[in-house]
Amino acid sequence: MKKSLYLILALLLLVLAACGNDDAAEQKEETDGNEVNLYTARHYDVDDELYKKFEEETGIKVNLIKGDADELLERIKREGDATEADLFLTADAGRLYRAKEDDLLQSVTSDLLDEQIPENYRDTDQMWYGLTKRARVIVYNQDTVSPEELSTYDALTEDQWNGRVLIRSSENIYNQSLLASFIEIDGEEKAKEWAAGLVNNFARDPEGGDRDQAKAIAAGVGDVAIMNSYYFGQMLNSEDAAEVEVAEGLGLYFPNQETTGTHVNVSGAGVVKTAKNKENAIKLLEFLSAPEAQGTFAEANYEYPVNSAVEPSELLKSWGEFKEQDIPLSSLGDNNAKSILIFNEVGWK
Amino acid sequence: MQRRLANINIWTVAAIAIIAALFLPNMTIVTGLFTPSNENWEHMKEFVLWSFVKNSLILVVATAVSTIFIGLSLAWLIAQYQFPFRKFLKWALILPLSIPPFIGAYTYHGIFNYTGVIQSTLRGLFNMELNPVYFDIMNLPGAIFIYTVFLYPYVYTITQVFLSQQSASLIESTRLLGKGPWRTFFQVVVPISRISIIAGASLVILEVLNDYGVVKYYGIQTFTTAIFQSWFGLGDIETSIKLAASLMGFVIIILLIEKILRGRRQYSYSSTKVRPLPLIRLTGWKAFAAAGYGFAILALGFFIPIIQLIDWTILTFGTIPLDEFISYIKNSVFVAGISAATIIVFSLIVGNFARLVHGRIAKLLPKLTVLGYSIPGAVIAVAVVTAFVALDNFLAPLYQLVGTKSTLVLSVSLILLVTAYIIRFFAIGYSSIETGYDKIGTDFQDASRLLGAGLTRTFFKVDMPMMKGAIISGFILVFIDVLKEIPLTLILRPFNFDTLSTKAFQYASDEKIMEASQASLLIVGISALAIMVFYKFLEKELD
């Protein structure tokens, strides 16, 4: 009987301990002024290494909250003026656009940023800055497809590709941004035709991630897949020998080279409107777009640097140079909802 | 009148306060039901809603049926028969609960896909290239399989404990009356364990309705997909809240059905120490089949995924610094422990209230707290943030008095996260405590009161000792669930706060399942340890 009393007491003590544990917040107070609070939707290990390096170089502590881009945005919105967030970082221009639209970001001027990041990867109002580029490319089975047969994203809707095209679900932001770019270039009607045509040529219902599409080619489910370039790099450098073998059997093709260019998206960041550590946030942006960090993104994560002073890694160079889509990146966000409605209508799962 | 007044005491006040605190943040969602529909809602209704609802229904019904089948048959085998390895299986069969379904989904896909061990071996050793369609598990049947092998323990545990302790005399009488095992099973075991089956299955159903990780990766569009799509994709929070509210309505219906099925029956016994059922010894092929069945399920739900995770861990060992894991483990165990403890204390108070206070409202009120379990984690997260920001703004003058610079204190602390866990998982702890109260009934309580002991004294001296089993099982179940939880933790944690599951999820969502294996294995290890402790306690309790 006594034992159970002790049990209850122990439980209550635990509860009290929980209440005493907001000293995490108090600790933060002490470093006030010499820190930057980052809400990021990127969770690569290489990012963490870069933050550590930034801390060493500047003495500014980087506090992190990682999560899904939309959920982080929603959190900033709800926290309102009192939010702790200084910098919002995400792997998609559409979400940066949404943050701007929702009036969550502020305009920032920095000569260093202007110098390091070309104009087309910046927001027109300096609300956000692109940090790395990723291309949405076509990979193909080298045994059954010759690169001469490939040309544009559009061409994949032709009859000869019936039952041979692989791509992940429309829930994925990379596909939403891809379709959004087509809406921008060709208009809604043609974009819908493209989506319907591609669904018609699907080798199977969308499932899995980008890597799974590549594997499905190796398995003979389909012959071509649309995927992000850096996943291909990751597979080539995988710890898993079987995955490397799969990637080695594939070719990488940059579509739309004669026409509108390959679809490109960016990872980028913007300073939050109510940032309490604005200067530090800008310093971090400058650091991430400086040659050293840009080189690290390319080497470790197979992303293309935005800083034109930085050479892409050897692997990226081996894929060759390519022409990029020339549209304002904000249009990806502008057309995002429209593309979701189109996906639903044409039955792209 | 006198009686009414007697009901108002510290227990009642505490219970109603807890229920209100758990329910209030969800009010934002309830109100969503009554907002007028907009064009996004119409669009969803026209093109996708029906297929989303259909997929969800198929998932829920099929998973419920298969978990009941597996959970009940295993519970019956363990409760009724003696066969080799029975003792080991009895507790080991709970282990699949330690694997988060999304990790299981990634792991099984890893095993079955083109570069996975099965197809690689077939190609390498036997030079066999089979049609990959046979190995594709990323579809509805695949998802049902995943949910079944990782969630059946909810049905198994609850039913097994019930059958082993409570039904002994009933089953024994049936045996004495000369009924065979099959008739005993269908005419006695199934009807009397109805409540535990329903309790277990409804936890499974809620878990499936709420899951996003498995269906997202497998490309299956469900009701939860619709909620996320309208909120994040279309930026239309109203439509998404409307959807979440409809889901909540659906769950209320399930709860009502449970209530109706339970009827007026109260299953309590006059003694808490019921003589265990004498076991029937199985021999020959029957013994072999019984053990084989148990091991087969255990292999699917535990050993096979674990071996794959270990293999990946070896492949990627050293890529993540080991000392980082120590802080992830500390954080995970800390929040899980606190949340589980708080939930149990609250459940005891609310459960006691529901038991002692008569009247329909008193019985219905506690059910409201279960609603948290029906709402997708991300939606709860936003509801809780909203509530806390409001609270912080309200308390801001107080903060200034103390000299804190920020106006957000509570909403950037761990308290926010723990509160959200409590809202989300209260149902798990509460159902365990409720079953416990049902079991002990009110006879002992009445006796104690008649002898002059007060409510509080009776609670500590009479009820608590008898509730130990329910307390421990409730604690462990919540503990494991918090350890595995994803959306809430991702959205609500304070700065620089990583747990094992956020780490595992981040790697998995970047399609780095091999790197995710290390954190996943630790989750499984800690949960498995908790299950073992739980079992040891329970054994002692029943001896």
PDB file of C-alpha atoms in Angstrom, chain B residues 281-452:
ATOM      1  CA  ARG B 281      -0.824 -28.836 -22.656  1.00  0.00           C
ATOM      2  CA  LEU B 282      -0.418 -29.136 -26.406  1.00  0.00           C
ATOM      3  CA  THR B 283       1.717 -31.933 -27.781  1.00  0.00           C
ATOM      4  CA  GLY B 284       3.082 -33.099 -31.116  1.00  0.00           C
ATOM      5  CA  TRP B 285       2.279 -31.117 -34.228  1.00  0.00           C
ATOM      6  CA  LYS B 286      -0.219 -29.002 -32.386  1.00  0.00           C
ATOM      7  CA  ALA B 287       2.458 -27.700 -30.014  1.00  0.00           C
ATOM      8  CA  PHE B 288       4.713 -27.116 -32.974  1.00  0.00           C
ATOM      9  CA  ALA B 289       2.012 -25.246 -34.881  1.00  0.00           C
ATOM     10  CA  ALA B 290       1.130 -23.031 -31.926  1.00  0.00           C
ATOM     11  CA  ALA B 291       4.745 -21.988 -31.322  1.00  0.00           C
ATOM     12  CA  GLY B 292       5.299 -21.637 -35.060  1.00  0.00           C
ATOM     13  CA  TYR B 293       2.332 -19.311 -35.445  1.00  0.00           C
ATOM     14  CA  GLY B 294       3.545 -17.089 -32.628  1.00  0.00           C
ATOM     15  CA  PHE B 295       7.058 -16.949 -34.003  1.00  0.00           C
ATOM     16  CA  ALA B 296       5.859 -16.249 -37.529  1.00  0.00           C
ATOM     17  CA  ILE B 297       3.938 -13.173 -36.398  1.00  0.00           C
ATOM     18  CA  LEU B 298       6.829 -12.074 -34.216  1.00  0.00           C
ATOM     19  CA  ALA B 299       9.233 -12.466 -37.112  1.00  0.00           C
ATOM     20  CA  LEU B 300       7.089 -10.249 -39.341  1.00  0.00           C
ATOM     21  CA  GLY B 301       6.459  -7.590 -36.725  1.00  0.00           C
ATOM     22  CA  PHE B 302       9.844  -7.582 -35.063  1.00  0.00           C
ATOM     23  CA  PHE B 303      12.753  -9.807 -36.046  1.00  0.00           C
ATOM     24  CA  ILE B 304      12.783  -9.252 -39.805  1.00  0.00           C
ATOM     25  CA  PRO B 305      12.667  -5.435 -39.637  1.00  0.00           C
ATOM     26  CA  ILE B 306      15.181  -5.456 -36.767  1.00  0.00           C
ATOM     27  CA  ILE B 307      17.666  -7.542 -38.713  1.00  0.00           C
ATOM     28  CA  GLN B 308      17.356  -5.155 -41.645  1.00  0.00           C
ATOM     29  CA  LEU B 309      17.848  -2.141 -39.375  1.00  0.00           C
ATOM     30  CA  ILE B 310      20.919  -3.739 -37.795  1.00  0.00           C
ATOM     31  CA  ASP B 311      22.330  -4.450 -41.224  1.00  0.00           C
ATOM     32  CA  TRP B 312      21.893  -0.793 -42.259  1.00  0.00           C
ATOM     33  CA  THR B 313      23.331   0.414 -38.964  1.00  0.00           C
ATOM     34  CA  ILE B 314      26.480  -1.598 -39.598  1.00  0.00           C
ATOM     35  CA  LEU B 315      26.708  -0.181 -43.134  1.00  0.00           C
ATOM     36  CA  THR B 316      26.435   3.428 -41.980  1.00  0.00           C
ATOM     37  CA  PHE B 317      28.082   3.130 -38.572  1.00  0.00           C
ATOM     38  CA  GLY B 318      30.203   6.153 -37.681  1.00  0.00           C
ATOM     39  CA  THR B 319      28.498   8.586 -40.049  1.00  0.00           C
ATOM     40  CA  ILE B 320      26.698  10.194 -37.105  1.00  0.00           C
ATOM     41  CA  PRO B 321      28.789  11.081 -34.039  1.00  0.00           C
ATOM     42  CA  LEU B 322      27.871   8.797 -31.156  1.00  0.00           C
ATOM     43  CA  ASP B 323      27.753  11.519 -28.518  1.00  0.00           C
ATOM     44  CA  GLU B 324      24.873  13.176 -30.351  1.00  0.00           C
ATOM     45  CA  PHE B 325      22.788  10.113 -29.678  1.00  0.00           C
ATOM     46  CA  ILE B 326      23.183  10.504 -25.946  1.00  0.00           C
ATOM     47  CA  SER B 327      21.368  13.825 -26.014  1.00  0.00           C
ATOM     48  CA  TYR B 328      18.660  12.438 -28.319  1.00  0.00           C
ATOM     49  CA  ILE B 329      18.115   9.546 -25.925  1.00  0.00           C
ATOM     50  CA  LYS B 330      17.961  11.872 -22.907  1.00  0.00           C
ATOM     51  CA  ASN B 331      15.487  14.185 -24.617  1.00  0.00           C
ATOM     52  CA  SER B 332      13.281  11.342 -25.843  1.00  0.00           C
ATOM     53  CA  VAL B 333      13.111   9.553 -22.512  1.00  0.00           C
ATOM     54  CA  PHE B 334      12.562  12.801 -20.635  1.00  0.00           C
ATOM     55  CA  VAL B 335       9.551  14.038 -22.604  1.00  0.00           C
ATOM     56  CA  ALA B 336       8.059  10.556 -22.891  1.00  0.00           C
ATOM     57  CA  GLY B 337       8.411   9.963 -19.140  1.00  0.00           C
ATOM     58  CA  ILE B 338       6.928  13.296 -18.140  1.00  0.00           C
ATOM     59  CA  SER B 339       4.015  13.014 -20.542  1.00  0.00           C
ATOM     60  CA  ALA B 340       3.206   9.458 -19.560  1.00  0.00           C
ATOM     61  CA  ALA B 341       3.342  10.276 -15.843  1.00  0.00           C
ATOM     62  CA  THR B 342       1.109  13.311 -16.211  1.00  0.00           C
ATOM     63  CA  ILE B 343      -1.387  11.450 -18.333  1.00  0.00           C
ATOM     64  CA  ILE B 344      -1.651   8.664 -15.780  1.00  0.00           C
ATOM     65  CA  VAL B 345      -2.181  11.060 -12.879  1.00  0.00           C
ATOM     66  CA  PHE B 346      -4.852  12.938 -14.855  1.00  0.00           C
ATOM     67  CA  SER B 347      -6.482   9.694 -15.969  1.00  0.00           C
ATOM     68  CA  LEU B 348      -6.717   8.463 -12.407  1.00  0.00           C
ATOM     69  CA  ILE B 349      -8.480  11.642 -11.373  1.00  0.00           C
ATOM     70  CA  VAL B 350     -10.848  11.710 -14.339  1.00  0.00           C
ATOM     71  CA  GLY B 351     -11.474   7.953 -14.179  1.00  0.00           C
ATOM     72  CA  ASN B 352     -12.318   8.115 -10.513  1.00  0.00           C
ATOM     73  CA  PHE B 353     -14.712  10.958 -11.227  1.00  0.00           C
ATOM     74  CA  ALA B 354     -16.434   9.024 -14.014  1.00  0.00           C
ATOM     75  CA  ARG B 355     -16.807   6.032 -11.748  1.00  0.00           C
ATOM     76  CA  LEU B 356     -18.189   7.769  -8.721  1.00  0.00           C
ATOM     77  CA  VAL B 357     -20.399  10.467 -10.117  1.00  0.00           C
ATOM     78  CA  HIS B 358     -23.647   9.193 -11.503  1.00  0.00           C
ATOM     79  CA  GLY B 359     -25.536  10.592 -14.425  1.00  0.00           C
ATOM     80  CA  ARG B 360     -25.120  10.648 -18.158  1.00  0.00           C
ATOM     81  CA  ILE B 361     -23.063  13.816 -18.387  1.00  0.00           C
ATOM     82  CA  ALA B 362     -20.468  12.527 -15.967  1.00  0.00           C
ATOM     83  CA  LYS B 363     -20.115   9.430 -18.090  1.00  0.00           C
ATOM     84  CA  LEU B 364     -19.914  11.366 -21.332  1.00  0.00           C
ATOM     85  CA  LEU B 365     -17.534  14.147 -20.274  1.00  0.00           C
ATOM     86  CA  PRO B 366     -14.429  11.979 -19.986  1.00  0.00           C
ATOM     87  CA  LYS B 367     -15.086  10.668 -23.494  1.00  0.00           C
ATOM     88  CA  LEU B 368     -14.455  14.155 -24.835  1.00  0.00           C
ATOM     89  CA  THR B 369     -10.821  13.955 -23.883  1.00  0.00           C
ATOM     90  CA  VAL B 370     -10.377  11.046 -26.257  1.00  0.00           C
ATOM     91  CA  LEU B 371     -11.005  13.353 -29.194  1.00  0.00           C
ATOM     92  CA  GLY B 372      -7.387  14.509 -29.187  1.00  0.00           C
ATOM     93  CA  TYR B 373      -6.490  11.101 -30.490  1.00  0.00           C
ATOM     94  CA  SER B 374      -8.697  11.550 -33.534  1.00  0.00           C
ATOM     95  CA  ILE B 375      -7.185  14.758 -34.824  1.00  0.00           C
ATOM     96  CA  PRO B 376      -4.056  14.652 -36.972  1.00  0.00           C
ATOM     97  CA  GLY B 377      -0.970  15.660 -35.020  1.00  0.00           C
ATOM     98  CA  ALA B 378      -0.237  18.705 -37.164  1.00  0.00           C
ATOM     99  CA  VAL B 379      -3.716  20.085 -36.522  1.00  0.00           C
ATOM    100  CA  ILE B 380      -3.381  19.592 -32.769  1.00  0.00           C
ATOM    101  CA  ALA B 381      -0.028  21.317 -32.970  1.00  0.00           C
ATOM    102  CA  VAL B 382      -1.497  24.477 -34.403  1.00  0.00           C
ATOM    103  CA  ALA B 383      -4.440  24.406 -32.013  1.00  0.00           C
ATOM    104  CA  VAL B 384      -2.044  24.149 -29.088  1.00  0.00           C
ATOM    105  CA  VAL B 385       0.283  26.879 -30.359  1.00  0.00           C
ATOM    106  CA  THR B 386      -2.705  29.188 -30.785  1.00  0.00           C
ATOM    107  CA  ALA B 387      -3.864  28.505 -27.259  1.00  0.00           C
ATOM    108  CA  PHE B 388      -0.410  29.003 -25.777  1.00  0.00           C
ATOM    109  CA  VAL B 389       0.317  32.219 -27.646  1.00  0.00           C
ATOM    110  CA  ALA B 390      -2.968  33.564 -26.300  1.00  0.00           C
ATOM    111  CA  LEU B 391      -2.001  32.444 -22.816  1.00  0.00           C
ATOM    112  CA  ASP B 392       1.427  34.057 -23.148  1.00  0.00           C
ATOM    113  CA  ASN B 393      -0.097  37.323 -24.284  1.00  0.00           C
ATOM    114  CA  PHE B 394      -2.418  37.175 -21.327  1.00  0.00           C
ATOM    115  CA  LEU B 395       0.503  36.565 -18.970  1.00  0.00           C
ATOM    116  CA  ALA B 396       2.784  39.105 -20.652  1.00  0.00           C
ATOM    117  CA  PRO B 397       2.418  41.753 -17.897  1.00  0.00           C
ATOM    118  CA  LEU B 398       3.476  39.117 -15.401  1.00  0.00           C
ATOM    119  CA  TYR B 399       6.536  38.259 -17.473  1.00  0.00           C
ATOM    120  CA  GLN B 400       7.485  41.899 -17.607  1.00  0.00           C
ATOM    121  CA  LEU B 401       7.212  42.081 -13.858  1.00  0.00           C
ATOM    122  CA  VAL B 402       9.737  39.292 -13.535  1.00  0.00           C
ATOM    123  CA  GLY B 403      11.942  41.042 -16.057  1.00  0.00           C
ATOM    124  CA  THR B 404      11.818  38.614 -18.962  1.00  0.00           C
ATOM    125  CA  LYS B 405      12.377  40.325 -22.274  1.00  0.00           C
ATOM    126  CA  SER B 406      10.334  38.015 -24.460  1.00  0.00           C
ATOM    127  CA  THR B 407       6.574  37.853 -24.401  1.00  0.00           C
ATOM    128  CA  LEU B 408       6.636  34.233 -25.457  1.00  0.00           C
ATOM    129  CA  VAL B 409       7.692  32.104 -22.548  1.00  0.00           C
ATOM    130  CA  LEU B 410       5.418  29.106 -22.336  1.00  0.00           C
ATOM    131  CA  SER B 411       4.980  28.749 -26.078  1.00  0.00           C
ATOM    132  CA  VAL B 412       8.697  28.309 -26.717  1.00  0.00           C
ATOM    133  CA  SER B 413       9.209  25.911 -23.823  1.00  0.00           C
ATOM    134  CA  LEU B 414       8.971  22.169 -23.459  1.00  0.00           C
ATOM    135  CA  ILE B 415       5.710  22.670 -21.592  1.00  0.00           C
ATOM    136  CA  LEU B 416       4.056  23.382 -24.925  1.00  0.00           C
ATOM    137  CA  LEU B 417       5.278  20.113 -26.383  1.00  0.00           C
ATOM    138  CA  VAL B 418       4.383  18.078 -23.327  1.00  0.00           C
ATOM    139  CA  THR B 419       0.892  19.613 -23.228  1.00  0.00           C
ATOM    140  CA  ALA B 420       0.365  18.638 -26.825  1.00  0.00           C
ATOM    141  CA  TYR B 421       1.450  15.067 -26.101  1.00  0.00           C
ATOM    142  CA  ILE B 422      -0.986  14.950 -23.211  1.00  0.00           C
ATOM    143  CA  ILE B 423      -3.874  16.089 -25.400  1.00  0.00           C
ATOM    144  CA  ARG B 424      -2.869  13.700 -28.139  1.00  0.00           C
ATOM    145  CA  PHE B 425      -2.264  10.558 -26.088  1.00  0.00           C
ATOM    146  CA  PHE B 426      -4.642  10.973 -23.182  1.00  0.00           C
ATOM    147  CA  ALA B 427      -6.908   8.360 -24.747  1.00  0.00           C
ATOM    148  CA  ILE B 428      -4.219   5.685 -24.542  1.00  0.00           C
ATOM    149  CA  GLY B 429      -3.513   6.167 -20.863  1.00  0.00           C
ATOM    150  CA  TYR B 430      -7.133   6.758 -20.003  1.00  0.00           C
ATOM    151  CA  SER B 431      -8.459   3.614 -21.655  1.00  0.00           C
ATOM    152  CA  SER B 432      -6.024   1.574 -19.624  1.00  0.00           C
ATOM    153  CA  ILE B 433      -7.031   3.285 -16.372  1.00  0.00           C
ATOM    154  CA  GLU B 434     -10.728   3.056 -17.255  1.00  0.00           C
ATOM    155  CA  THR B 435     -10.434  -0.681 -17.858  1.00  0.00           C
ATOM    156  CA  GLY B 436      -8.674  -0.922 -14.516  1.00  0.00           C
ATOM    157  CA  TYR B 437     -11.493   0.887 -12.715  1.00  0.00           C
ATOM    158  CA  ASP B 438     -14.078  -1.236 -14.507  1.00  0.00           C
ATOM    159  CA  LYS B 439     -12.292  -4.313 -13.311  1.00  0.00           C
ATOM    160  CA  ILE B 440     -12.224  -3.401  -9.636  1.00  0.00           C
ATOM    161  CA  GLY B 441     -15.768  -2.083  -9.621  1.00  0.00           C
ATOM    162  CA  THR B 442     -17.079  -0.150  -6.640  1.00  0.00           C
ATOM    163  CA  ASP B 443     -17.693  -2.872  -4.051  1.00  0.00           C
ATOM    164  CA  PHE B 444     -14.415  -2.402  -2.234  1.00  0.00           C
ATOM    165  CA  GLN B 445     -14.850   1.290  -2.429  1.00  0.00           C
ATOM    166  CA  ASP B 446     -18.306   1.160  -0.928  1.00  0.00           C
ATOM    167  CA  ALA B 447     -17.025  -1.027   1.875  1.00  0.00           C
ATOM    168  CA  SER B 448     -14.269   1.395   2.670  1.00  0.00           C
ATOM    169  CA  ARG B 449     -16.650   4.347   2.651  1.00  0.00           C
ATOM    170  CA  LEU B 450     -19.070   2.493   4.897  1.00  0.00           C
ATOM    171  CA  LEU B 451     -16.252   1.930   7.326  1.00  0.00           C
ATOM    172  CA  GLY B 452     -15.808   5.673   7.486  1.00  0.00           C
TER     173      GLY B 452
END
